[in-house]
């Protein structure tokens, strides 16, 4: 199936989804809108829904997960060393917000300093590709089930990825080590998929679906036999058949082969055969899998849980919890610039090096997005 056929299939399923909008996603960074973090009622760790909350249901009988949601926040996969616990109280969470580097950058970048709103360009002299006007990572730690979280990982309690020696070796090679081929300058296929604007960089499409600098929005649409998750960056559509069988192992899409089913009011999704060139934050061997769970926690949040299973790379099954917060906006097209001009410039630089007889040694991460 070619890309056009895949796109048409996604549109057809989306149109069939009950109560779904067919509008595409737009980044908060593009609109200037900010995702609200609601102070939800604190819950016990075992709670999957807020106290007394009953999820609305669609006409087809399923709990309603539909709509636009965001995981934008200053929380990331692993816990920074400065935090000793998974959960912070309100005062400590506010202190973390004030001292977060991205928030400081928002307040001090040159786009905040000029009376007429015009940039003076001083930020870019330091070598940054973007100033803070173009990013929207979120302004608070994640609020998951009413508690401020310092990491998405909840198990192991350390908030760190439990690598085996093989897993640590793969991770230490860096994203550039396993997402690219050759020198990185000879042809487009040597560049990472995120950089080529095929999938979102940083694992936005997952699984698991992680937050990055911007474009952290997701639109969920439901039908009787399918769930579709439209990932804002890079406009990927995860088409998840319900109560189905996995496809042959020879098929390994960028975001993997996903099937789903309902366990009570929780949507469970199992994904295998994830293509490593998809650029997710979690590496897996061909025997690995990801389990995701979606539960409507309240009117303003979907609890998104994930489990990583891979005995070769990880010493245990490890788990995370993410809060997907309601966004009262549409999601529009994500248009990727790097795949147009940036990629051409990289390859042209390689040809210039060839003409001059200089060798090129790639350094750093090739999947900057």
GROMACS .gro file of C-alpha atoms in nm:
model
  369
    1UNK     CA    1   0.000   0.000   0.000
    2UNK     CA    2   0.150   0.335  -0.099
    3UNK     CA    3   0.139   0.656   0.103
    4UNK     CA    4  -0.158   0.791  -0.091
    5UNK     CA    5  -0.355   0.472  -0.024
    6UNK     CA    6  -0.266   0.487   0.344
    7UNK     CA    7  -0.384   0.849   0.361
    8UNK     CA    8  -0.711   0.767   0.187
    9UNK     CA    9  -0.767   0.475   0.423
   10UNK     CA   10  -0.714   0.701   0.722
   11UNK     CA   11  -0.962   0.955   0.586
   12UNK     CA   12  -1.222   0.687   0.521
   13UNK     CA   13  -1.198   0.551   0.874
   14UNK     CA   14  -1.196   0.901   1.022
   15UNK     CA   15  -1.517   0.987   0.839
   16UNK     CA   16  -1.678   0.677   0.985
   17UNK     CA   17  -1.582   0.764   1.341
   18UNK     CA   18  -1.874   0.863   1.557
   19UNK     CA   19  -1.877   1.224   1.670
   20UNK     CA   20  -1.538   1.294   1.516
   21UNK     CA   21  -1.420   1.610   1.348
   22UNK     CA   22  -1.224   1.580   1.026
   23UNK     CA   23  -1.020   1.892   1.096
   24UNK     CA   24  -0.646   1.834   1.110
   25UNK     CA   25  -0.425   1.944   1.399
   26UNK     CA   26  -0.245   2.270   1.460
   27UNK     CA   27   0.037   2.319   1.703
   28UNK     CA   28  -0.013   2.534   2.008
   29UNK     CA   29   0.311   2.695   1.900
   30UNK     CA   30   0.146   2.799   1.575
   31UNK     CA   31  -0.171   2.937   1.732
   32UNK     CA   32  -0.010   3.088   2.040
   33UNK     CA   33  -0.266   2.904   2.255
   34UNK     CA   34  -0.150   2.732   2.571
   35UNK     CA   35  -0.283   2.405   2.707
   36UNK     CA   36  -0.442   2.452   3.047
   37UNK     CA   37  -0.327   2.227   3.331
   38UNK     CA   38  -0.629   2.165   3.548
   39UNK     CA   39  -0.598   2.112   3.923
   40UNK     CA   40  -0.775   1.779   3.927
   41UNK     CA   41  -0.885   1.622   4.253
   42UNK     CA   42  -0.594   1.417   4.393
   43UNK     CA   43  -0.634   1.043   4.347
   44UNK     CA   44  -0.485   0.732   4.493
   45UNK     CA   45  -0.219   0.566   4.280
   46UNK     CA   46  -0.459   0.281   4.202
   47UNK     CA   47  -0.741   0.507   4.082
   48UNK     CA   48  -0.806   0.510   3.709
   49UNK     CA   49  -1.087   0.769   3.727
   50UNK     CA   50  -1.154   1.070   3.946
   51UNK     CA   51  -1.370   1.002   4.249
   52UNK     CA   52  -1.734   0.971   4.143
   53UNK     CA   53  -1.660   1.031   3.776
   54UNK     CA   54  -1.858   0.840   3.513
   55UNK     CA   55  -1.721   0.862   3.161
   56UNK     CA   56  -1.963   0.975   2.889
   57UNK     CA   57  -2.042   0.714   2.627
   58UNK     CA   58  -2.080   0.723   2.252
   59UNK     CA   59  -2.388   0.594   2.072
   60UNK     CA   60  -2.189   0.278   1.990
   61UNK     CA   61  -2.153   0.210   2.363
   62UNK     CA   62  -1.783   0.286   2.405
   63UNK     CA   63  -1.649   0.530   2.665
   64UNK     CA   64  -1.591   0.862   2.489
   65UNK     CA   65  -1.219   0.923   2.437
   66UNK     CA   66  -1.275   1.138   2.130
   67UNK     CA   67  -1.150   1.491   2.089
   68UNK     CA   68  -0.821   1.679   2.092
   69UNK     CA   69  -0.579   1.612   2.377
   70UNK     CA   70  -0.228   1.727   2.466
   71UNK     CA   71   0.062   1.590   2.669
   72UNK     CA   72   0.251   1.923   2.665
   73UNK     CA   73   0.437   1.969   2.994
   74UNK     CA   74   0.782   2.010   3.143
   75UNK     CA   75   0.776   1.648   3.257
   76UNK     CA   76   0.977   1.401   3.052
   77UNK     CA   77   1.023   1.025   3.038
   78UNK     CA   78   1.285   0.999   3.314
   79UNK     CA   79   1.318   1.181   3.647
   80UNK     CA   80   1.588   1.449   3.680
   81UNK     CA   81   1.834   1.393   3.964
   82UNK     CA   82   1.712   1.706   4.145
   83UNK     CA   83   1.378   1.536   4.215
   84UNK     CA   84   1.376   1.253   4.467
   85UNK     CA   85   1.012   1.146   4.437
   86UNK     CA   86   0.753   1.087   4.165
   87UNK     CA   87   0.498   1.331   4.312
   88UNK     CA   88   0.553   1.691   4.424
   89UNK     CA   89   0.328   1.908   4.639
   90UNK     CA   90   0.189   2.233   4.502
   91UNK     CA   91   0.466   2.452   4.648
   92UNK     CA   92   0.748   2.238   4.511
   93UNK     CA   93   0.574   2.211   4.172
   94UNK     CA   94   0.549   2.591   4.155
   95UNK     CA   95   0.918   2.624   4.242
   96UNK     CA   96   1.000   2.375   3.966
   97UNK     CA   97   0.792   2.579   3.722
   98UNK     CA   98   0.977   2.901   3.805
   99UNK     CA   99   1.318   2.738   3.761
  100UNK     CA  100   1.244   2.534   3.450
  101UNK     CA  101   1.491   2.627   3.173
  102UNK     CA  102   1.223   2.645   2.904
  103UNK     CA  103   1.016   2.888   3.112
  104UNK     CA  104   1.321   3.102   3.181
  105UNK     CA  105   1.396   3.099   2.810
  106UNK     CA  106   1.042   3.209   2.729
  107UNK     CA  107   1.087   3.508   2.960
  108UNK     CA  108   1.433   3.611   2.842
  109UNK     CA  109   1.450   3.540   2.467
  110UNK     CA  110   1.473   3.844   2.243
  111UNK     CA  111   1.116   3.806   2.120
  112UNK     CA  112   1.003   3.913   2.468
  113UNK     CA  113   1.224   4.221   2.482
  114UNK     CA  114   1.121   4.445   2.196
  115UNK     CA  115   0.841   4.700   2.226
  116UNK     CA  116   0.736   4.658   1.864
  117UNK     CA  117   0.743   4.277   1.877
  118UNK     CA  118   1.018   4.252   1.615
  119UNK     CA  119   1.309   4.018   1.678
  120UNK     CA  120   1.660   4.159   1.699
  121UNK     CA  121   1.819   3.822   1.624
  122UNK     CA  122   2.062   3.818   1.918
  123UNK     CA  123   1.935   3.478   2.034
  124UNK     CA  124   2.014   3.318   1.701
  125UNK     CA  125   2.374   3.439   1.714
  126UNK     CA  126   2.430   3.174   1.981
  127UNK     CA  127   2.365   2.904   1.724
  128UNK     CA  128   2.006   2.810   1.801
  129UNK     CA  129   1.779   2.708   1.517
  130UNK     CA  130   1.469   2.831   1.701
  131UNK     CA  131   1.403   3.103   1.952
  132UNK     CA  132   1.132   3.056   2.214
  133UNK     CA  133   0.857   3.208   1.998
  134UNK     CA  134   0.850   2.885   1.797
  135UNK     CA  135   0.837   2.633   2.080
  136UNK     CA  136   0.560   2.527   2.317
  137UNK     CA  137   0.681   2.248   2.544
  138UNK     CA  138   0.437   2.333   2.822
  139UNK     CA  139   0.484   2.555   3.125
  140UNK     CA  140   0.418   2.322   3.420
  141UNK     CA  141   0.510   1.977   3.537
  142UNK     CA  142   0.255   1.719   3.427
  143UNK     CA  143  -0.055   1.688   3.641
  144UNK     CA  144  -0.157   1.322   3.623
  145UNK     CA  145  -0.462   1.209   3.819
  146UNK     CA  146  -0.446   1.527   4.027
  147UNK     CA  147  -0.079   1.497   4.126
  148UNK     CA  148   0.228   1.681   3.997
  149UNK     CA  149   0.469   1.434   3.836
  150UNK     CA  150   0.847   1.453   3.796
  151UNK     CA  151   0.866   1.173   3.537
  152UNK     CA  152   0.637   0.972   3.313
  153UNK     CA  153   0.798   0.653   3.443
  154UNK     CA  154   0.623   0.523   3.754
  155UNK     CA  155   0.785   0.178   3.768
  156UNK     CA  156   1.066   0.129   3.853
  157UNK     CA  157   1.021   0.379   4.138
  158UNK     CA  158   1.354   0.541   4.051
  159UNK     CA  159   1.193   0.696   3.745
  160UNK     CA  160   1.479   0.566   3.528
  161UNK     CA  161   1.481   0.324   3.236
  162UNK     CA  162   1.594  -0.021   3.364
  163UNK     CA  163   1.845  -0.103   3.091
  164UNK     CA  164   2.024  -0.433   3.055
  165UNK     CA  165   2.384  -0.411   2.937
  166UNK     CA  166   2.267  -0.462   2.579
  167UNK     CA  167   2.006  -0.190   2.619
  168UNK     CA  168   2.254   0.053   2.770
  169UNK     CA  169   2.495  -0.007   2.484
  170UNK     CA  170   2.224   0.066   2.227
  171UNK     CA  171   2.113   0.379   2.412
  172UNK     CA  172   2.470   0.507   2.448
  173UNK     CA  173   2.509   0.499   2.069
  174UNK     CA  174   2.261   0.786   2.063
  175UNK     CA  175   1.967   0.840   1.834
  176UNK     CA  176   2.200   0.920   1.547
  177UNK     CA  177   2.366   0.583   1.594
  178UNK     CA  178   2.063   0.375   1.515
  179UNK     CA  179   1.844   0.610   1.310
  180UNK     CA  180   2.078   0.683   1.024
  181UNK     CA  181   2.302   0.502   0.779
  182UNK     CA  182   2.635   0.581   0.614
  183UNK     CA  183   2.785   0.925   0.654
  184UNK     CA  184   2.446   1.093   0.660
  185UNK     CA  185   2.534   1.310   0.361
  186UNK     CA  186   2.514   1.083   0.057
  187UNK     CA  187   2.137   1.049   0.002
  188UNK     CA  188   1.804   1.119   0.175
  189UNK     CA  189   1.770   0.761   0.299
  190UNK     CA  190   2.074   0.814   0.520
  191UNK     CA  191   1.890   1.079   0.720
  192UNK     CA  192   1.651   0.995   1.003
  193UNK     CA  193   1.278   0.970   0.930
  194UNK     CA  194   1.192   1.258   1.163
  195UNK     CA  195   1.440   1.488   0.996
  196UNK     CA  196   1.293   1.395   0.658
  197UNK     CA  197   0.946   1.486   0.786
  198UNK     CA  198   0.812   1.133   0.745
  199UNK     CA  199   0.724   1.091   1.112
  200UNK     CA  200   0.741   1.324   1.410
  201UNK     CA  201   1.077   1.353   1.583
  202UNK     CA  202   1.130   1.261   1.946
  203UNK     CA  203   0.866   0.989   1.961
  204UNK     CA  204   0.550   1.198   1.933
  205UNK     CA  205   0.384   0.914   1.744
  206UNK     CA  206   0.531   0.649   1.968
  207UNK     CA  207   0.444   0.416   2.094
  208UNK     CA  208   0.465   0.531   2.363
  209UNK     CA  209   0.355   0.879   2.253
  210UNK     CA  210   0.588   1.132   2.412
  211UNK     CA  211   0.601   1.512   2.438
  212UNK     CA  212   0.869   1.728   2.279
  213UNK     CA  213   0.939   2.098   2.215
  214UNK     CA  214   0.614   2.165   2.029
  215UNK     CA  215   0.319   2.008   1.845
  216UNK     CA  216   0.213   1.787   2.136
  217UNK     CA  217  -0.149   1.747   2.028
  218UNK     CA  218  -0.345   1.433   1.946
  219UNK     CA  219  -0.691   1.382   1.803
  220UNK     CA  220  -0.871   1.060   1.896
  221UNK     CA  221  -1.156   0.934   1.680
  222UNK     CA  222  -1.361   0.622   1.747
  223UNK     CA  223  -1.569   0.380   1.542
  224UNK     CA  224  -1.715   0.043   1.629
  225UNK     CA  225  -1.420  -0.154   1.488
  226UNK     CA  226  -1.138   0.102   1.484
  227UNK     CA  227  -0.977   0.377   1.686
  228UNK     CA  228  -0.774   0.642   1.503
  229UNK     CA  229  -0.517   0.861   1.677
  230UNK     CA  230  -0.404   1.152   1.460
  231UNK     CA  231  -0.062   1.263   1.582
  232UNK     CA  232  -0.008   1.632   1.513
  233UNK     CA  233   0.360   1.590   1.434
  234UNK     CA  234   0.417   1.474   1.168
  235UNK     CA  235   0.048   1.430   1.078
  236UNK     CA  236   0.070   1.054   1.141
  237UNK     CA  237  -0.251   0.856   1.175
  238UNK     CA  238  -0.238   0.552   1.400
  239UNK     CA  239  -0.518   0.332   1.264
  240UNK     CA  240  -0.589   0.071   1.532
  241UNK     CA  241  -0.828  -0.215   1.446
  242UNK     CA  242  -1.021  -0.356   1.741
  243UNK     CA  243  -1.039  -0.728   1.820
  244UNK     CA  244  -0.810  -0.806   1.527
  245UNK     CA  245  -0.495  -1.009   1.468
  246UNK     CA  246  -0.149  -0.869   1.408
  247UNK     CA  247  -0.022  -0.854   1.053
  248UNK     CA  248   0.274  -1.065   0.929
  249UNK     CA  249   0.605  -0.990   1.098
  250UNK     CA  250   0.752  -0.879   0.766
  251UNK     CA  251   0.537  -0.566   0.793
  252UNK     CA  252   0.690  -0.318   1.035
  253UNK     CA  253   0.539   0.031   0.991
  254UNK     CA  254   0.721   0.328   1.140
  255UNK     CA  255   0.479   0.338   1.436
  256UNK     CA  256   0.444  -0.038   1.457
  257UNK     CA  257   0.160  -0.287   1.413
  258UNK     CA  258  -0.113  -0.198   1.663
  259UNK     CA  259  -0.432  -0.382   1.761
  260UNK     CA  260  -0.674  -0.288   2.037
  261UNK     CA  261  -0.955  -0.413   2.256
  262UNK     CA  262  -1.168  -0.287   2.542
  263UNK     CA  263  -1.121  -0.405   2.900
  264UNK     CA  264  -1.417  -0.249   3.077
  265UNK     CA  265  -1.387   0.126   3.022
  266UNK     CA  266  -1.018   0.108   2.928
  267UNK     CA  267  -0.894   0.090   2.569
  268UNK     CA  268  -0.592  -0.143   2.553
  269UNK     CA  269  -0.355  -0.124   2.255
  270UNK     CA  270  -0.077  -0.374   2.185
  271UNK     CA  271   0.196  -0.276   1.938
  272UNK     CA  272   0.468  -0.499   1.793
  273UNK     CA  273   0.709  -0.482   1.497
  274UNK     CA  274   0.795  -0.114   1.550
  275UNK     CA  275   1.033   0.011   1.284
  276UNK     CA  276   1.344   0.154   1.456
  277UNK     CA  277   1.367   0.420   1.185
  278UNK     CA  278   1.042   0.564   1.325
  279UNK     CA  279   1.250   0.752   1.579
  280UNK     CA  280   1.064   0.675   1.902
  281UNK     CA  281   1.218   0.739   2.242
  282UNK     CA  282   1.199   0.369   2.330
  283UNK     CA  283   1.412   0.113   2.148
  284UNK     CA  284   1.280  -0.241   2.103
  285UNK     CA  285   1.410  -0.566   1.957
  286UNK     CA  286   1.186  -0.760   1.715
  287UNK     CA  287   1.056  -0.956   2.017
  288UNK     CA  288   0.959  -0.646   2.213
  289UNK     CA  289   0.614  -0.491   2.247
  290UNK     CA  290   0.439  -0.188   2.393
  291UNK     CA  291   0.107  -0.202   2.579
  292UNK     CA  292  -0.089   0.124   2.599
  293UNK     CA  293  -0.403   0.191   2.802
  294UNK     CA  294  -0.643   0.484   2.759
  295UNK     CA  295  -0.899   0.560   3.032
  296UNK     CA  296  -1.121   0.867   3.061
  297UNK     CA  297  -1.017   1.003   3.402
  298UNK     CA  298  -1.232   1.317   3.401
  299UNK     CA  299  -1.396   1.561   3.162
  300UNK     CA  300  -1.057   1.726   3.108
  301UNK     CA  301  -0.812   1.436   3.112
  302UNK     CA  302  -0.748   1.093   2.962
  303UNK     CA  303  -0.514   0.873   3.164
  304UNK     CA  304  -0.259   0.729   2.921
  305UNK     CA  305  -0.058   0.437   3.059
  306UNK     CA  306   0.216   0.242   2.885
  307UNK     CA  307   0.419  -0.071   2.951
  308UNK     CA  308   0.745  -0.166   2.777
  309UNK     CA  309   0.818  -0.539   2.734
  310UNK     CA  310   1.160  -0.643   2.604
  311UNK     CA  311   1.376  -0.882   2.806
  312UNK     CA  312   1.683  -0.829   2.591
  313UNK     CA  313   1.703  -0.453   2.640
  314UNK     CA  314   1.536  -0.404   2.980
  315UNK     CA  315   1.576  -0.586   3.312
  316UNK     CA  316   1.203  -0.563   3.388
  317UNK     CA  317   0.872  -0.456   3.238
  318UNK     CA  318   0.866  -0.083   3.296
  319UNK     CA  319   0.565   0.143   3.311
  320UNK     CA  320   0.460   0.504   3.275
  321UNK     CA  321   0.158   0.728   3.323
  322UNK     CA  322   0.083   1.038   3.116
  323UNK     CA  323  -0.198   1.291   3.144
  324UNK     CA  324  -0.361   1.380   2.812
  325UNK     CA  325  -0.536   1.711   2.876
  326UNK     CA  326  -0.836   1.843   2.686
  327UNK     CA  327  -0.765   2.107   2.419
  328UNK     CA  328  -1.066   2.313   2.315
  329UNK     CA  329  -0.933   2.383   1.968
  330UNK     CA  330  -0.903   2.215   1.632
  331UNK     CA  331  -0.581   2.063   1.508
  332UNK     CA  332  -0.454   2.183   1.173
  333UNK     CA  333  -0.195   2.060   0.926
  334UNK     CA  334   0.160   2.027   1.047
  335UNK     CA  335   0.388   2.154   0.769
  336UNK     CA  336   0.748   2.039   0.804
  337UNK     CA  337   1.017   2.274   0.673
  338UNK     CA  338   1.329   2.067   0.731
  339UNK     CA  339   1.229   1.804   0.476
  340UNK     CA  340   1.211   2.071   0.206
  341UNK     CA  341   1.501   2.315   0.238
  342UNK     CA  342   1.701   2.175   0.528
  343UNK     CA  343   1.747   1.831   0.376
  344UNK     CA  344   1.849   1.979   0.041
  345UNK     CA  345   2.103   2.199   0.217
  346UNK     CA  346   2.253   1.906   0.410
  347UNK     CA  347   2.302   1.700   0.095
  348UNK     CA  348   2.435   2.001  -0.098
  349UNK     CA  349   2.689   2.047   0.181
  350UNK     CA  350   2.795   1.688   0.126
  351UNK     CA  351   2.843   1.747  -0.245
  352UNK     CA  352   3.045   2.061  -0.176
  353UNK     CA  353   3.269   1.854   0.051
  354UNK     CA  354   3.307   1.594  -0.224
  355UNK     CA  355   3.413   1.861  -0.473
  356UNK     CA  356   3.671   2.001  -0.234
  357UNK     CA  357   3.806   1.658  -0.142
  358UNK     CA  358   3.718   1.698   0.228
  359UNK     CA  359   3.578   1.404   0.424
  360UNK     CA  360   3.265   1.447   0.635
  361UNK     CA  361   3.223   1.282   0.971
  362UNK     CA  362   2.872   1.310   1.109
  363UNK     CA  363   2.853   1.426   1.470
  364UNK     CA  364   2.565   1.440   1.714
  365UNK     CA  365   2.199   1.355   1.678
  366UNK     CA  366   2.066   1.329   1.323
  367UNK     CA  367   1.704   1.337   1.430
  368UNK     CA  368   1.665   1.693   1.551
  369UNK     CA  369   1.336   1.739   1.362
   0.00000   0.00000   0.00000
